[in-house]
CSV table of C-alpha atoms and ligand atoms in Angstrom, one decimal:
chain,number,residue,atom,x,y,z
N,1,UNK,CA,-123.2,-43.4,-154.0
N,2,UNK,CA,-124.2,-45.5,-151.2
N,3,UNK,CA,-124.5,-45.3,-147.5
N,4,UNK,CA,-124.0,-47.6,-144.5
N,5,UNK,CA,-127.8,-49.1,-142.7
N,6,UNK,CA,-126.9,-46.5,-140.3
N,7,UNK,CA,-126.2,-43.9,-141.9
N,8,UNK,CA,-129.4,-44.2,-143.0
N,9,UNK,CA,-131.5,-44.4,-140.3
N,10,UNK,CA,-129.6,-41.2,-139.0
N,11,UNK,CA,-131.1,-39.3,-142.2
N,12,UNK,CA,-134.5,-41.0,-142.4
N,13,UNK,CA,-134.8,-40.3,-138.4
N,14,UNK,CA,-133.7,-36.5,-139.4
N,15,UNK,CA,-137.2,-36.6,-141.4
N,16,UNK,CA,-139.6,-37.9,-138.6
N,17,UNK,CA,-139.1,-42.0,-139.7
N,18,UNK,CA,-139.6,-44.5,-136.5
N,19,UNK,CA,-135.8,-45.9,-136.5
N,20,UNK,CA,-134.3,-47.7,-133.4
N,21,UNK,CA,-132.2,-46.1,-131.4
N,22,UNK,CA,-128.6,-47.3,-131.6
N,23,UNK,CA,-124.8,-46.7,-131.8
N,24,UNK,CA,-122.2,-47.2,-134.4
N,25,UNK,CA,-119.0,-48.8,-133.5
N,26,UNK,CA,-115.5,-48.3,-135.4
N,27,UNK,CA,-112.9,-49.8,-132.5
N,28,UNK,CA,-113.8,-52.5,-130.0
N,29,UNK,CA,-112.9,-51.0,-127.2
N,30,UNK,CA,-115.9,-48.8,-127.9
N,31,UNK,CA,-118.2,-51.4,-128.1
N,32,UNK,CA,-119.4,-51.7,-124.3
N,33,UNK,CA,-120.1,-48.3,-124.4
N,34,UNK,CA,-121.9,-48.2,-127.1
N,35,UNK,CA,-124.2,-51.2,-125.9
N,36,UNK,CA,-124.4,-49.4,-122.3
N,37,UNK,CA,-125.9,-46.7,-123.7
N,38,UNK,CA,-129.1,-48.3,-125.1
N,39,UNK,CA,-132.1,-50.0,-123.1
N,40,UNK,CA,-132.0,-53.9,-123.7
N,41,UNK,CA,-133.5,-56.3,-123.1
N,42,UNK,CA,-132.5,-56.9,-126.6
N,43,UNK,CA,-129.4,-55.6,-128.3
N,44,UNK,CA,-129.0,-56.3,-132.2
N,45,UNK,CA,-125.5,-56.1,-133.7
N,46,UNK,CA,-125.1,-55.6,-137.1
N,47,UNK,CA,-122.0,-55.8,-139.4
N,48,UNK,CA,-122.0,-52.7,-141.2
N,49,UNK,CA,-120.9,-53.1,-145.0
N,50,UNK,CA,-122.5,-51.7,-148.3
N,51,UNK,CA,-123.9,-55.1,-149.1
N,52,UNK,CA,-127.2,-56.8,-148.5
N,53,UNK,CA,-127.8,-60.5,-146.9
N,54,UNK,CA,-125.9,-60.5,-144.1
N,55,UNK,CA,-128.3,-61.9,-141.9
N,56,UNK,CA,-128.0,-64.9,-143.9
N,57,UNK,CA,-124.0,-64.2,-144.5
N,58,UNK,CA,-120.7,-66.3,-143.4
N,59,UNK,CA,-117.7,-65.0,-141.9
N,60,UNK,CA,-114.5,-66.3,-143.9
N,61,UNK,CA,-112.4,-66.2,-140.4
N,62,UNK,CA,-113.7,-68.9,-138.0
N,63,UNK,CA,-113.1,-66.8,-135.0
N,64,UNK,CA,-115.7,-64.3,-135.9
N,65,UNK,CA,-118.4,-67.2,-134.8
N,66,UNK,CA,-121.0,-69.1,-137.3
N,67,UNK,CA,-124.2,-66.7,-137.1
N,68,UNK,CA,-123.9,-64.1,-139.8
N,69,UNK,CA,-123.5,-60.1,-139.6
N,70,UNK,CA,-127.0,-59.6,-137.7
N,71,UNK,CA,-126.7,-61.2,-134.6
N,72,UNK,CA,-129.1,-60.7,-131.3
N,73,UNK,CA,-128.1,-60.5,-127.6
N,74,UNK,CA,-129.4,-61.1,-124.6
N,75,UNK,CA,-127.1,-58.2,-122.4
N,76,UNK,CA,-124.4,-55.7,-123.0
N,77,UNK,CA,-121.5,-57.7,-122.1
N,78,UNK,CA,-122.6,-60.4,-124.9
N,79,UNK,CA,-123.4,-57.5,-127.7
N,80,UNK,CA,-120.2,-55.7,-126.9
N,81,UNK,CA,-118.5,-59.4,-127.2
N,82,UNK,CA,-120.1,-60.2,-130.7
N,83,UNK,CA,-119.3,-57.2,-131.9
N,84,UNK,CA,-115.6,-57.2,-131.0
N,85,UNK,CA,-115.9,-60.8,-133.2
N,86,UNK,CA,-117.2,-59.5,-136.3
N,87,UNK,CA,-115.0,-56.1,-136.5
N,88,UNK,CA,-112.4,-56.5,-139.3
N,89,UNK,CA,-113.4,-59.7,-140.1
N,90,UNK,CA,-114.7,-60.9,-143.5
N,91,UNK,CA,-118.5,-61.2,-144.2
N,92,UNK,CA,-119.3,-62.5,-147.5
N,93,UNK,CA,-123.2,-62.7,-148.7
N,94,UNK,CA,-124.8,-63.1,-152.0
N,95,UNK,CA,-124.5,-59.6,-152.9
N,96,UNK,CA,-120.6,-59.2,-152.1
N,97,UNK,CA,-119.6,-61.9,-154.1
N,98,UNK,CA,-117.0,-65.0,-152.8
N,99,UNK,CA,-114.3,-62.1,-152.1
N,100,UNK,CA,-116.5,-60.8,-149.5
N,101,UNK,CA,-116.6,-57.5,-147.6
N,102,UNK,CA,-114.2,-56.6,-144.7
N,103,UNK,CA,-116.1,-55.1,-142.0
N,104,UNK,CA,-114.7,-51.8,-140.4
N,105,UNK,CA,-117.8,-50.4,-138.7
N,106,UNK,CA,-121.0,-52.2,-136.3
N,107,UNK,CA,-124.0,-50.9,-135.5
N,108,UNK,CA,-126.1,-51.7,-131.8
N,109,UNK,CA,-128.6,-51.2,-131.8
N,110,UNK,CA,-132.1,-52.0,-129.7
N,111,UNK,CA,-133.9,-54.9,-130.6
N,112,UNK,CA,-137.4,-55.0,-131.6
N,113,UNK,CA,-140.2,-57.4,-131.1
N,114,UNK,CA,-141.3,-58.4,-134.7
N,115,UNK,CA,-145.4,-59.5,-135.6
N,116,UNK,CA,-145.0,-58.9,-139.5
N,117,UNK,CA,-141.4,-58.3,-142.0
N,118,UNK,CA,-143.1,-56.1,-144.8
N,119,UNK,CA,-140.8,-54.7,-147.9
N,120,UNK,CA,-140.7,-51.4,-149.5
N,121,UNK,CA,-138.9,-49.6,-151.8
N,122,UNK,CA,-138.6,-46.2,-153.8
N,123,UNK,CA,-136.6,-46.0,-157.0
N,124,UNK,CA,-136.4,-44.0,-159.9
N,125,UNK,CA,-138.0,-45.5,-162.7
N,126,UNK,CA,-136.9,-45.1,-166.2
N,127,UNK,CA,-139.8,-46.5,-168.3
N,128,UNK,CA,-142.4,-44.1,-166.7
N,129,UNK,CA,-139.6,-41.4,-165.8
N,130,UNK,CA,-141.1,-40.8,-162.3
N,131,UNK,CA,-140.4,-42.7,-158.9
N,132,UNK,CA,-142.1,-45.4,-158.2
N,133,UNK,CA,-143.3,-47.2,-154.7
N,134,UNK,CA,-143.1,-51.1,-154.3
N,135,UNK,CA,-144.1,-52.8,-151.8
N,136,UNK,CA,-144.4,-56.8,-151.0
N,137,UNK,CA,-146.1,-58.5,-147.4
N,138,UNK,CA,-142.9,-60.9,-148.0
N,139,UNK,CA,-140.3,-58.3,-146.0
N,140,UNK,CA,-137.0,-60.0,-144.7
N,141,UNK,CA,-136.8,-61.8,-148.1
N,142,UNK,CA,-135.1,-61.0,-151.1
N,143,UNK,CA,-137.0,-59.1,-153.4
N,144,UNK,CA,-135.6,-60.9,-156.4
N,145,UNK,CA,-136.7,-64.3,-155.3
N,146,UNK,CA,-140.3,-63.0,-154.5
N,147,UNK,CA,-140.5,-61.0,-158.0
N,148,UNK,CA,-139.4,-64.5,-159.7
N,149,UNK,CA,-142.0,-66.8,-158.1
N,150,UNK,CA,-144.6,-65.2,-156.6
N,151,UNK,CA,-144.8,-61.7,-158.4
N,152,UNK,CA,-148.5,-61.0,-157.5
N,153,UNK,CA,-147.8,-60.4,-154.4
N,154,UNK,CA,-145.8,-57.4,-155.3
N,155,UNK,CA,-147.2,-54.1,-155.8
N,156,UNK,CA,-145.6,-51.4,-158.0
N,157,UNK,CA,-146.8,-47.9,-158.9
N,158,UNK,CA,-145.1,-44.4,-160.2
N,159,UNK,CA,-145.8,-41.2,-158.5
N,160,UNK,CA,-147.2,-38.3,-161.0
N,161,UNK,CA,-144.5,-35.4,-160.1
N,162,UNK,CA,-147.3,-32.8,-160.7
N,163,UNK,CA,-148.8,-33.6,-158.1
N,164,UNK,CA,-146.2,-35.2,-155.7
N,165,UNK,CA,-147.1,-37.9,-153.0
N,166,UNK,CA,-150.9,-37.7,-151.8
N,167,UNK,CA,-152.3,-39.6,-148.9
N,168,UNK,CA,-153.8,-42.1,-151.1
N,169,UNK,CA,-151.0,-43.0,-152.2
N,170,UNK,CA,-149.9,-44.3,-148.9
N,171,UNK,CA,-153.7,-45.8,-148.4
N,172,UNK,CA,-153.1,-48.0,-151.2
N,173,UNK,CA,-149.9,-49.0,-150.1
N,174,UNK,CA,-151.1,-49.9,-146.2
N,175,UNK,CA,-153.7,-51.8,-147.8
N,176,UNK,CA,-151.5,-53.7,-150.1
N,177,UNK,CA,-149.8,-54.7,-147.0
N,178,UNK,CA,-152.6,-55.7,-145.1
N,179,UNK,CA,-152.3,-52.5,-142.6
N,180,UNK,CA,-155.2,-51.9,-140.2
N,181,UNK,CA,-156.7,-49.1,-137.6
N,182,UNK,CA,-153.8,-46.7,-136.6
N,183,UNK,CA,-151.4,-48.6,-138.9
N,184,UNK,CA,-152.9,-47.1,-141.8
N,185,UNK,CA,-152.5,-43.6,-140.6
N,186,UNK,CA,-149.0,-44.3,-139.7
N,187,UNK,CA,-148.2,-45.7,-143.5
N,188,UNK,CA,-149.2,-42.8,-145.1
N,189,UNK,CA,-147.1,-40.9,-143.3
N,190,UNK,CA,-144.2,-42.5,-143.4
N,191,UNK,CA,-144.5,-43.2,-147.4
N,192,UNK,CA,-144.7,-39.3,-147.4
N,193,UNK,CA,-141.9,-38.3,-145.2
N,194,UNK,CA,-139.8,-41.2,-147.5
N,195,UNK,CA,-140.7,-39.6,-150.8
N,196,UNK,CA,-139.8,-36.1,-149.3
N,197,UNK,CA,-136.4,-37.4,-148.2
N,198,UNK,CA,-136.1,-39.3,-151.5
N,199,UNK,CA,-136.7,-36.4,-153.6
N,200,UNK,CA,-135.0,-33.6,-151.3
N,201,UNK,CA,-132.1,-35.8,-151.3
N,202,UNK,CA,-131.6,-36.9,-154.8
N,203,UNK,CA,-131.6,-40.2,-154.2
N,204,UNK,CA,-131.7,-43.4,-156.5
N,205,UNK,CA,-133.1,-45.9,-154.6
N,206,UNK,CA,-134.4,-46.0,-151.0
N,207,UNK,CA,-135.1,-49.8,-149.7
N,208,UNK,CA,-136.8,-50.5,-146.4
N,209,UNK,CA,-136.3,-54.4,-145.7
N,210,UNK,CA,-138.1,-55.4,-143.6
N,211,UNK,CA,-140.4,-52.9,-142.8
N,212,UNK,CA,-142.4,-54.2,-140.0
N,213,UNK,CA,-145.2,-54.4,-137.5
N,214,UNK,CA,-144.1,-54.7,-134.0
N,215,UNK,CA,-146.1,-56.3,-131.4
N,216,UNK,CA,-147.3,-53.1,-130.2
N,217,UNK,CA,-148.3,-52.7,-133.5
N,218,UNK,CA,-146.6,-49.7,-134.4
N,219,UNK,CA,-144.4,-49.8,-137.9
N,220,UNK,CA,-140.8,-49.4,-137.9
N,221,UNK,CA,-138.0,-49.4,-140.3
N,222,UNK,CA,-135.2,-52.0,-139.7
N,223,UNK,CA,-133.1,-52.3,-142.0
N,224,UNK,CA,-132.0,-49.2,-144.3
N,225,UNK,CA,-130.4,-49.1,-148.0
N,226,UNK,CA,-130.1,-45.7,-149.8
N,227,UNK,CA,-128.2,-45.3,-152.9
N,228,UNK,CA,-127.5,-41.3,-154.2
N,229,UNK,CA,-127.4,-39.7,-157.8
N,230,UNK,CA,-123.5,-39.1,-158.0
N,231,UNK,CA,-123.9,-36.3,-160.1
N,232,UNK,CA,-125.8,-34.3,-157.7
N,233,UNK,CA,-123.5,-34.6,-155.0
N,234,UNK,CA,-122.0,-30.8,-155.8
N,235,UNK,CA,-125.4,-29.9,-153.7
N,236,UNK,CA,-125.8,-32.7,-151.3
N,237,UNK,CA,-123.0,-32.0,-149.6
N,238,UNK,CA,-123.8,-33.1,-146.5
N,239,UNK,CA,-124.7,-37.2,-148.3
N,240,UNK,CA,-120.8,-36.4,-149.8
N,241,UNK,CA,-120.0,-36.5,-146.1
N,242,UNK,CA,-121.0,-40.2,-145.4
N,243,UNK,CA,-118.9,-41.3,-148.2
N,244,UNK,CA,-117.1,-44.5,-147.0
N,245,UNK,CA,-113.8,-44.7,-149.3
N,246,UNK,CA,-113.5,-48.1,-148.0
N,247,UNK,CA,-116.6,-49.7,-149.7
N,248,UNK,CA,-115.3,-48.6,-152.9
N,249,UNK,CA,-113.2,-50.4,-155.8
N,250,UNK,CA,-109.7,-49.0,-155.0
N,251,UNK,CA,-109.9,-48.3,-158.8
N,252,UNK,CA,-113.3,-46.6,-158.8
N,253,UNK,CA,-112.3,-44.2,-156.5
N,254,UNK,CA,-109.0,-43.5,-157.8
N,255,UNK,CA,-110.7,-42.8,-161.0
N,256,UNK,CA,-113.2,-40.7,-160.1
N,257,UNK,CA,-110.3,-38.5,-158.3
N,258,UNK,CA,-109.2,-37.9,-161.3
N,259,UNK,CA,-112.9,-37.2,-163.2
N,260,UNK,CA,-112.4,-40.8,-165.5
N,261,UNK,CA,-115.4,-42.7,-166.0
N,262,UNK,CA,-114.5,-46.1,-165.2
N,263,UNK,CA,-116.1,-49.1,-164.2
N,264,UNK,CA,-113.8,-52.2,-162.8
N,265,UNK,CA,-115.0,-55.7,-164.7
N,266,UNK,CA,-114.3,-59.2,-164.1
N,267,UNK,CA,-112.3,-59.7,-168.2
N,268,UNK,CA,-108.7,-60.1,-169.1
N,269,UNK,CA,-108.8,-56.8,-171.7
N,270,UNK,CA,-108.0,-53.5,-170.2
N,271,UNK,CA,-110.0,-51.0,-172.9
N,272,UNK,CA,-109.1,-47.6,-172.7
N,273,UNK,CA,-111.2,-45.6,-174.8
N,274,UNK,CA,-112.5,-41.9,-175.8
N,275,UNK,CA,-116.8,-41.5,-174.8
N,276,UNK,CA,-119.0,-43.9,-173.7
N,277,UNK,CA,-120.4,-45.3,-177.4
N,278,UNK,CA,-117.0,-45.9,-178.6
N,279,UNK,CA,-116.3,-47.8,-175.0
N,280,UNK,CA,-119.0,-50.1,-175.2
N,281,UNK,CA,-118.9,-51.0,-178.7
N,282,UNK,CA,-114.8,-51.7,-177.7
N,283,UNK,CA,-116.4,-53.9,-174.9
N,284,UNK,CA,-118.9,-55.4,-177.8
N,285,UNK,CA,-115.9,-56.1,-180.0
N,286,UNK,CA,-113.5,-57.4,-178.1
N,287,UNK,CA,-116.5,-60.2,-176.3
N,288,UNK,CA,-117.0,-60.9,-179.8
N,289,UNK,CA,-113.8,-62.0,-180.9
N,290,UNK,CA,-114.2,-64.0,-177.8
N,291,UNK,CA,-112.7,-62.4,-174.8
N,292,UNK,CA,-114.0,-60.4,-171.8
N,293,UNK,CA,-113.0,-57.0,-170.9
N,294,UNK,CA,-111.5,-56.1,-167.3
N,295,UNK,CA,-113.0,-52.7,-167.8
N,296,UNK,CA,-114.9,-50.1,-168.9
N,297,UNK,CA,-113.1,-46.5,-169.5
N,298,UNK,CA,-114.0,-43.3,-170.9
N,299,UNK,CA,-111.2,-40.9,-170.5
N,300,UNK,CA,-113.5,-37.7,-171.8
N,301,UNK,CA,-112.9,-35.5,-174.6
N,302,UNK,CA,-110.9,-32.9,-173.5
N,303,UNK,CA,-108.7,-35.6,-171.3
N,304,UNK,CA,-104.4,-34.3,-170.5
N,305,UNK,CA,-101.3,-36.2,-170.7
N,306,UNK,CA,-101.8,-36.1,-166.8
N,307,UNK,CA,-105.5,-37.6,-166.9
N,308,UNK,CA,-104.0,-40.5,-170.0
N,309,UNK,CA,-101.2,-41.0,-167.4
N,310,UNK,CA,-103.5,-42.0,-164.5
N,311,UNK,CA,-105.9,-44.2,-166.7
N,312,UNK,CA,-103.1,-46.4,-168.1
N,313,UNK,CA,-101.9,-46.5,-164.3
N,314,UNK,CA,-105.1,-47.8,-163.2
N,315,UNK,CA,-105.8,-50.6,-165.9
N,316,UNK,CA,-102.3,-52.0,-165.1
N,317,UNK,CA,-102.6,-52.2,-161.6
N,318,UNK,CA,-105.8,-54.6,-162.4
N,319,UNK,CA,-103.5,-57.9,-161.9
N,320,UNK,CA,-106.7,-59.7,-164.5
N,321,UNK,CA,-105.6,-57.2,-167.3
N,322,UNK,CA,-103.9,-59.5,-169.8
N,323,UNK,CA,-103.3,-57.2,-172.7
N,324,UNK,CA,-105.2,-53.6,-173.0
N,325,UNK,CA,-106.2,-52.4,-176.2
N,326,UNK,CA,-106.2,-48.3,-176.9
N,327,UNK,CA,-109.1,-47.0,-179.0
N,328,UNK,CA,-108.8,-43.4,-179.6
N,329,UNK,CA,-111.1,-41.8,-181.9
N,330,UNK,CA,-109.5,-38.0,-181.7
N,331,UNK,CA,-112.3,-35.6,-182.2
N,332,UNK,CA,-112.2,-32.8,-179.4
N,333,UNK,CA,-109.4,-35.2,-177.7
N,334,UNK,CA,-106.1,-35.1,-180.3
N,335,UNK,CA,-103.9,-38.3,-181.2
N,336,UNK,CA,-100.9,-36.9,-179.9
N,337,UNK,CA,-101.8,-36.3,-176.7
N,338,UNK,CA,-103.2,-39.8,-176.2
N,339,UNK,CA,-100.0,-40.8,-177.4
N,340,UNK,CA,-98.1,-39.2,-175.4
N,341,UNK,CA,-100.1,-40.3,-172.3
N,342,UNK,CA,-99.2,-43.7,-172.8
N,343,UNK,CA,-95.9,-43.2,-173.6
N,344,UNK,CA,-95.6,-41.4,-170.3
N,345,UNK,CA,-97.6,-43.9,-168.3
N,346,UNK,CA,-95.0,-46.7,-169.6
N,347,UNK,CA,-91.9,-45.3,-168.6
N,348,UNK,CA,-93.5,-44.7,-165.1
N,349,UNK,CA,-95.0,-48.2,-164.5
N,350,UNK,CA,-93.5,-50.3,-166.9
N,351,UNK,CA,-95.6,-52.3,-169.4
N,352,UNK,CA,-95.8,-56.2,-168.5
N,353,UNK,CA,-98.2,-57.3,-171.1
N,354,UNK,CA,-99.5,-56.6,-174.5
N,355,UNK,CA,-100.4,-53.2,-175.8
N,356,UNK,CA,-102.4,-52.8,-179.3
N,357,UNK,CA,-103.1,-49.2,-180.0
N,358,UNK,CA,-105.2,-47.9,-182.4
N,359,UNK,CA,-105.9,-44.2,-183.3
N,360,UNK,CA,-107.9,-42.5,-185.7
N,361,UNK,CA,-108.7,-38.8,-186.3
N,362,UNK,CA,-107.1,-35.2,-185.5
N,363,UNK,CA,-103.3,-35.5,-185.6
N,364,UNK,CA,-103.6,-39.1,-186.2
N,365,UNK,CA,-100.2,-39.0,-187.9
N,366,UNK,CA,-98.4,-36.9,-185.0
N,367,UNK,CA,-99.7,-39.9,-182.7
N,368,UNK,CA,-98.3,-42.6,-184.4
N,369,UNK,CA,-95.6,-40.8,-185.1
N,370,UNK,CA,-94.5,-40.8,-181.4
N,371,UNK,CA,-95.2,-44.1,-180.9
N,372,UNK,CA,-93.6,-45.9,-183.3
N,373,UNK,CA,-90.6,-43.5,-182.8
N,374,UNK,CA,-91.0,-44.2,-178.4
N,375,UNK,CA,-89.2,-47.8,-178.8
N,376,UNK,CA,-92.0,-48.9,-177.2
N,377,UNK,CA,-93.6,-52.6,-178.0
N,378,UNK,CA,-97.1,-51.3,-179.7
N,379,UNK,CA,-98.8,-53.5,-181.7
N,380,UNK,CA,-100.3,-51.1,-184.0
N,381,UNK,CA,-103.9,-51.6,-185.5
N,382,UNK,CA,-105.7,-49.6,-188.6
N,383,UNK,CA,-109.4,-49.9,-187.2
N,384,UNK,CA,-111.8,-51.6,-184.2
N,385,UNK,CA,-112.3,-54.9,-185.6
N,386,UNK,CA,-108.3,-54.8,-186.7
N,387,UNK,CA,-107.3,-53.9,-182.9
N,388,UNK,CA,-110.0,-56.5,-181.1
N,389,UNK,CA,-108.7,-59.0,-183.4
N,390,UNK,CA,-104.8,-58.1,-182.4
N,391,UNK,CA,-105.5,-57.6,-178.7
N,392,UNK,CA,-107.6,-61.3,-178.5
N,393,UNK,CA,-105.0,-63.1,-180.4
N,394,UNK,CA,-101.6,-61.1,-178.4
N,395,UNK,CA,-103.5,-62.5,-174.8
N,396,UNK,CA,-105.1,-65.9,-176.1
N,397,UNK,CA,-102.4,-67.0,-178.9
Y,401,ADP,P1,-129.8,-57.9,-144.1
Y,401,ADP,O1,-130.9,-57.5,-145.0
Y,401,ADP,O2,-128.5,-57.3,-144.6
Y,401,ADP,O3,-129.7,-59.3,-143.8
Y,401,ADP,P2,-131.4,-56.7,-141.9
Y,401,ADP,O4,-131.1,-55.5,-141.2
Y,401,ADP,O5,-132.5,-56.8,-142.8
Y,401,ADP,O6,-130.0,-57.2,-142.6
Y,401,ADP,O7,-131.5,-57.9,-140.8
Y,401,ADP,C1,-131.8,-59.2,-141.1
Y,401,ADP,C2,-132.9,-59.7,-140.2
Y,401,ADP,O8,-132.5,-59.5,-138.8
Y,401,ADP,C3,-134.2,-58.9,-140.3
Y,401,ADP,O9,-135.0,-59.4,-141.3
Y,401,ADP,C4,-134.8,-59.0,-138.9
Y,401,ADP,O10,-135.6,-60.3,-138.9
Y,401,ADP,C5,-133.6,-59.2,-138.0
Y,401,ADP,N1,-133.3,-57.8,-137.3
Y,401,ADP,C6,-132.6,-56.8,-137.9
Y,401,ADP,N2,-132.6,-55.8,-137.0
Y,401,ADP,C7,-133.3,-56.1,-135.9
Y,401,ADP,C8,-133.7,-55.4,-134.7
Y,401,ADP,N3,-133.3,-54.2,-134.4
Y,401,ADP,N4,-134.5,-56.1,-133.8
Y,401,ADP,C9,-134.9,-57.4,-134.1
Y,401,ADP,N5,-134.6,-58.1,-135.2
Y,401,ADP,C10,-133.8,-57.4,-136.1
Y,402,MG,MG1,-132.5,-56.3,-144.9
């Protein structure tokens, strides 16, 4: 789960980080306020989406103005003023993709006087199994791009969880970053109160870009992206908070209301399928017979007619979904109630485009059974390859 930049700063100030101070902004008419209340003579606003780049992003609507979503000011009047522009507007980057992200929420805050743009990150790493630090001195730019042409000047290094973070630790990384005197001091303890907050707060990834050097020298964290383990959110309860439906696939988050594991794609082929192995090697199958599936969809093992229902609701509201291909392999999960899922999921929404469905296992024959005698258009398939062949050729003649 992710977080809005500053949301972040919020939590990452709760741990003793140097943040700005600043004020979030969800109406307009709250934006003078808002700007009023923080010492200038620089006010930064900043569009507030769950998306990186939008310094360097565009505005689809021409009234929002050409700079991107980070914008300085020179007084309250004017930040209040850009704000009001960018609210509800569009802001596309390279991470949002051409559709872009609409922007419900800005954040003022004070603007700082920048000498150096450092970049650092934590992130779980899954060769080594621990978390690791990275840090670059080229802050402010992506990290891709600097990994891709000039990867020595990137440092990366795990953490050994017996022992935790230790000062040198931090040493190494202010030195990496060309830190000196007081700075260095100030480095390790900000790497330590990150990993605390990182580990105390399950996170998945923590990014700090930039980092920088003012020109009082002190370091300061300026922009903000965390990212949350999901599955621990039973005990972060107060990350569950921050939760901004808004940011989320309208599908996602209708599927994880109803506990399906799905994952919205950019294919023709709705797949819905029983576990994760058999879902990807449906996704495999059906790219190899030369088509591209709109999604990825694990209803469980022990999944209702209710929870059936919903999935074949979402695919179909997916206006890319050409044909969808059932792939049931009834083990816990039983035939018959996957049949009658989909049967029940028809009536309700209709069924505009091809359906192949093929079933295998316990009370395989009850399943078919009540499809075949549902009146409903199935196109019936024996096994995988059978069904990935029949669902291609239904959508691509
Ligand atoms: P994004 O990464 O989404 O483009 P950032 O928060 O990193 O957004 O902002 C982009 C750039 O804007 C930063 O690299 C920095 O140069 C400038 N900037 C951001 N916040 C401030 C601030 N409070 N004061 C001065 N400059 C800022
Ligand atoms: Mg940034």
């Amino acid at each position: 789960m992710n977080i809005h930049e500053y949301q972040a700063k919020a939590l990452l100030r709760g741990y003793g980080a140097p943040v700005s101070d600043g004020r979030v902004v969800l109406r307009a008419e709250e934006a003078k306020t808002a700007a009023g209340a923080l010492d200038g003579p620089l006010w930064v606003v900043k569009a507030q989406i769950h998306a990186g780049g939008r310094g360097k992003g565009s505005f689809k609507e021409a009234d929002a103005g050409e700079k991107g979503g980070v914008r300085l000011a020179k007084s309250v009047e004017e930040a209040a003023e850009e704000a009001k522009r960018m609210l509800g507007k569009t802001l596309v980057t390279h991470q949002t993709g051409p559709a872009g992200k609409s922007v419900g929420r800005i954040y003022i805050e004070e603007g700082s006087d920048i000498e150096r743009e450092l970049y650092l990150a934590l992130l779980v790493d899954r060769v080594s199994s621990r978390i690791s630090f990275v840090c670059s001195t080229e802050g402010g730019m992506d990290i891709e791009e600097v990994a891709a042409n000039t990867p020595e000047k990137i440092l990366s290094f795990s953490v050994d969880p017996a022992t935790g973070y230790q000062p040198f630790h931090g040493r190494r990384i202010a030195f990496s970053l060309g830190l000196t005197g007081p700075q260095v001091k100030q480095c390790v303890k900000l790497m330590g109160i990150l990993y605390t907050a990182f580990v105390e707060r399950d996170m998945e990834m923590l990014e700090i870009n930039p980092l920088i050097v003012t020109d009082k020298g002190d370091l300061k964290v300026l922009d903000a992206k965390l990212s949350f383990d999901s599955n621990s959110l039973y005990r972060q309860s107060d990350v569950a908070e921050l939760r901004d439906e808004t940011e989320e696939d309208p599908k996602e988050l209708q599927a994880s209301k109803y506990d399906l594991n799905y994952i919205a794609l950019d294919g023709e082929i709705g797949c819905m399928v029983n576990g994760a192995g058999l879902a990807m090697a449906t996704m495999d199958i059906i790219k190899l017979y030369g088509a591209e599936p709109a999604n990825f969809l694990d209803v469980g093992g022990g999944a209702t007619k209710e929870k059936v229902t919903e999935a074949f609701k979402i695919i179909t509201s997916d206006k890319n979904v050409k044909g969808i291909l059932v792939n049931i392999f009834g083990g816990i999960m039983r035939c018959d109630v996957i049949a009658e899922g989909v049967i029940a999921a028809v009536k309700e929404v209709g069924l505009k485009v091809p359906l192949v469905v093929r079933l295998e296992g316990t009370n395989v024959d009850k399943g078919k059974e009540i499809i075949s005698n549902s009146g409903l258009d199935v196109i019936a398939a024996d096994d995988l390859k059978d069904g990935a062949q029949k669902i291609v050729k239904a959508v691509k003649g």
